[in-house]
Coordinates of C-alpha atoms in Angstrom, one line a residue:
M89 CA 97.0 58.7 81.9
D90 CA 100.6 59.7 82.3
E91 CA 99.6 63.4 82.1
L92 CA 97.0 62.9 84.8
L93 CA 99.5 61.1 87.1
A94 CA 102.0 63.9 86.5
A95 CA 99.3 66.4 87.4
C96 CA 98.5 64.5 90.6
L97 CA 102.1 64.4 91.6
D98 CA 102.5 68.1 90.9
D99 CA 99.5 69.0 92.9
L100 CA 100.5 66.8 95.7
G101 CA 103.8 68.6 95.9
L102 CA 102.1 72.0 95.8
S103 CA 100.1 70.9 98.9
G104 CA 103.3 71.0 100.9
D105 CA 104.0 69.1 104.1
A106 CA 100.3 69.2 105.1
G107 CA 99.4 67.1 102.0
C108 CA 95.7 66.8 100.9
T109 CA 92.9 64.3 101.0
V110 CA 92.3 62.2 97.9
A111 CA 89.0 64.1 97.3
E112 CA 91.0 67.4 97.4
L113 CA 93.5 66.0 95.0
W114 CA 90.9 64.9 92.4
A115 CA 89.3 68.3 92.6
Q116 CA 92.6 70.0 91.9
V117 CA 93.4 67.8 89.0
E118 CA 89.9 68.2 87.5
G119 CA 90.2 72.0 87.9
R120 CA 93.4 72.0 86.0
H121 CA 91.9 70.0 83.1
Q122 CA 88.6 71.9 82.9
R123 CA 88.0 70.8 79.2
A124 CA 88.4 67.1 80.1
P125 CA 85.5 65.0 81.5
P126 CA 85.4 64.5 85.3
L127 CA 87.6 61.7 86.6
N128 CA 85.5 58.6 86.7
A129 CA 85.8 55.7 89.2
T130 CA 88.0 53.6 87.0
I131 CA 90.6 56.4 86.3
K132 CA 90.7 57.3 90.0
T133 CA 91.4 53.6 90.8
V134 CA 94.2 53.5 88.3
L135 CA 95.7 56.7 89.5
W136 CA 95.6 55.6 93.1
G137 CA 97.2 52.4 92.1
A138 CA 100.2 54.3 90.7
L139 CA 100.3 56.8 93.6
R140 CA 100.5 54.2 96.3
E141 CA 103.5 52.6 94.6
H142 CA 105.4 56.0 94.2
P143 CA 108.4 56.2 96.5
L144 CA 107.8 59.9 97.2
V145 CA 104.1 59.6 98.2
S146 CA 102.9 58.5 101.6
V147 CA 99.7 58.5 103.6
H148 CA 99.1 60.0 107.0
T149 CA 96.1 58.8 108.9
A150 CA 93.9 61.1 111.0
D151 CA 94.9 59.3 114.2
S152 CA 98.6 60.4 114.7
K153 CA 99.0 57.8 117.5
A154 CA 98.1 54.9 115.2
Q155 CA 99.7 55.8 111.9
A156 CA 99.3 53.1 109.3
S157 CA 102.5 51.6 107.9
R158 CA 103.3 51.8 104.2
Q159 CA 102.7 48.1 104.0
Q160 CA 99.2 48.6 105.4
W161 CA 98.0 51.7 103.5
A162 CA 99.5 50.4 100.2
C163 CA 96.8 47.7 100.3
W164 CA 94.0 50.2 100.8
G165 CA 91.4 50.9 98.1
L166 CA 89.8 54.3 97.6
A167 CA 87.2 53.4 100.1
E168 CA 89.7 53.5 103.0
L169 CA 90.9 57.0 101.8
E170 CA 87.4 58.5 101.7
P171 CA 85.6 57.7 105.0
A172 CA 82.3 59.6 105.3
G173 CA 81.9 62.0 108.2
A174 CA 78.7 62.9 110.0
H175 CA 77.5 64.9 107.0
G176 CA 78.9 62.7 104.3
E177 CA 82.1 64.6 104.2
A178 CA 85.6 63.1 104.4
T179 CA 86.3 64.8 107.7
L180 CA 88.5 62.0 108.9
A181 CA 90.1 61.1 105.6
P182 CA 93.7 60.2 105.5
R183 CA 95.9 62.6 103.8
L184 CA 98.3 62.0 100.9
V185 CA 101.6 63.7 101.5
G186 CA 104.5 64.2 99.1
E187 CA 108.1 63.7 100.4
R188 CA 110.3 66.9 100.3
P189 CA 112.0 66.0 97.0
L190 CA 108.5 65.9 95.3
I191 CA 107.6 69.2 97.0
R192 CA 110.8 70.8 95.9
R193 CA 110.1 69.7 92.3
A194 CA 106.6 71.0 92.3
H195 CA 107.8 74.4 93.5
G196 CA 110.5 74.5 90.8
V197 CA 113.4 74.5 93.3
P198 CA 116.6 73.5 91.4
L199 CA 118.8 70.7 92.8
S200 CA 121.6 73.3 93.3
V201 CA 119.5 75.4 95.7
T202 CA 119.5 74.5 99.3
I203 CA 116.7 75.6 101.6
D204 CA 117.9 74.9 105.1
N205 CA 115.9 77.6 106.9
E206 CA 112.6 76.3 108.1
F207 CA 110.9 79.7 107.8
D208 CA 111.9 79.9 104.2
W209 CA 110.4 76.5 103.6
K210 CA 107.1 77.3 105.3
M211 CA 106.7 80.5 103.3
L212 CA 107.5 78.8 100.0
T213 CA 105.1 76.0 100.6
A214 CA 102.4 78.5 101.8
I215 CA 102.8 80.3 98.5
G216 CA 102.6 77.1 96.5
A217 CA 99.5 75.9 98.3
G218 CA 97.7 79.1 97.1
R219 CA 98.0 77.9 93.5
S220 CA 96.9 80.5 91.0
R221 CA 94.8 82.3 93.6
G222 CA 97.9 83.2 95.5
L223 CA 98.3 84.7 99.0
L224 CA 97.7 88.3 100.0
Q225 CA 100.4 89.9 102.2
M226 CA 97.9 90.2 105.0
E227 CA 97.4 86.4 104.9
A228 CA 101.1 85.4 104.6
H229 CA 101.9 85.0 108.3
T230 CA 98.7 83.1 109.0
K231 CA 99.1 80.7 106.1
S232 CA 102.8 80.1 106.7
G233 CA 102.4 79.8 110.4
L234 CA 105.0 82.6 111.0
A235 CA 104.6 85.7 113.1
A236 CA 103.8 88.8 111.1
K237 CA 107.3 90.2 111.8
Q238 CA 109.0 87.0 110.6
I239 CA 107.7 87.0 107.0
W240 CA 110.1 89.6 105.5
L241 CA 113.4 87.9 105.6
P242 CA 112.1 84.6 104.1
L243 CA 110.4 86.6 101.3
Q244 CA 113.7 88.5 100.6
R245 CA 115.8 85.3 100.7
L246 CA 113.3 83.5 98.4
Q247 CA 113.3 86.4 96.0
H248 CA 117.1 86.5 96.0
L249 CA 117.1 82.8 95.1
R250 CA 114.7 83.6 92.3
L251 CA 112.1 81.3 93.7
I252 CA 109.5 84.0 93.9
T253 CA 108.9 87.0 91.7
I254 CA 106.9 90.3 91.9
E255 CA 104.2 91.5 89.7
K256 CA 101.3 94.0 89.9
V257 CA 97.7 92.9 90.4
R258 CA 94.3 94.5 90.8
S259 CA 92.3 93.9 93.8
T260 CA 88.9 94.9 95.3
A261 CA 88.1 96.1 98.8
Q262 CA 84.8 95.8 100.6
A263 CA 83.5 99.1 102.0
G264 CA 80.1 99.9 103.3
G265 CA 78.6 96.8 101.7
T266 CA 80.0 97.6 98.2
K267 CA 83.1 96.6 96.4
R268 CA 85.4 99.2 94.9
A269 CA 88.5 98.8 93.0
R270 CA 91.8 99.5 94.7
D271 CA 95.0 100.7 93.2
E272 CA 97.5 98.4 91.6
E273 CA 99.3 96.3 94.2
A274 CA 102.6 94.4 94.0
A275 CA 102.2 90.6 93.9
L276 CA 104.7 87.9 94.7
K277 CA 104.7 84.6 92.8
T278 CA 106.8 81.5 92.8
S279 CA 109.0 81.1 89.8
K280 CA 108.3 77.6 88.7
K281 CA 110.9 77.0 86.0
G282 CA 110.9 73.5 84.8
A283 CA 107.9 72.5 86.8
A284 CA 105.2 70.2 85.4
A285 CA 102.8 73.0 84.9
H286 CA 102.9 76.3 83.0
G287 CA 105.8 78.1 84.6
R288 CA 106.1 81.8 83.5
G289 CA 109.4 83.7 83.4
A290 CA 110.4 86.1 86.2
L291 CA 108.3 89.1 86.7
S292 CA 109.0 92.2 88.7
A293 CA 107.2 95.3 89.8
R294 CA 108.1 98.2 92.1
G295 CA 105.9 100.1 94.5
N296 CA 104.6 103.5 93.7
G297 CA 106.2 105.4 96.7
R298 CA 103.9 103.8 99.3
K299 CA 104.1 100.4 100.8
P300 CA 101.7 98.2 98.8
A301 CA 99.7 95.2 99.9
R302 CA 101.1 92.1 98.3
K303 CA 99.6 89.0 96.9
V304 CA 101.7 85.9 97.0
T305 CA 100.8 83.4 94.4
D306 CA 102.0 80.4 92.5
D307 CA 102.7 80.3 88.7
E308 CA 100.4 77.3 88.5
E309 CA 97.4 77.6 86.3

């Protein structure tokens, strides 16, 4: 159970300031432990009981004008966190959000490193939210909420701090209804040293004379 709780906290931190619904959290945790059986109702109840007592976890309700207090949502059961929408989906579900110390820990940011530039923070959390899928360079500005011309300095600063690294990946392109392999492309990853999951060491790759598309990913598997 301790391992599952640690996985919940790590995935909650990787969700950044936007957080995630409890249904999304369960899916992420189950995806990480693919060989384990799905989380049953009893395990989910125990995990939620631990999460609602954690000082670095909070709940943001869908109605920003009527946010529930910690005293209120700490008494909620899972039913209050998963209200069904018109099609049975949790469209109005409250979101679990990790405080910034939890987010920093999930992204492997050392205590000695200060990230005081909001653009850097947005880029780092956008990369983390991509988990192992990562983030293509062409998606970086939309996922981070930055203008296309604003992404380069944050990426350079994060790389200088060794919070992201570069590797080469293979990708495919859609052309005329068929997929074809593209050349190797550089990929950026967060360097999750000391994180709860499987952090790999620093990787690096250089372009081949032309400006490559980049994929920004997290070291999480």
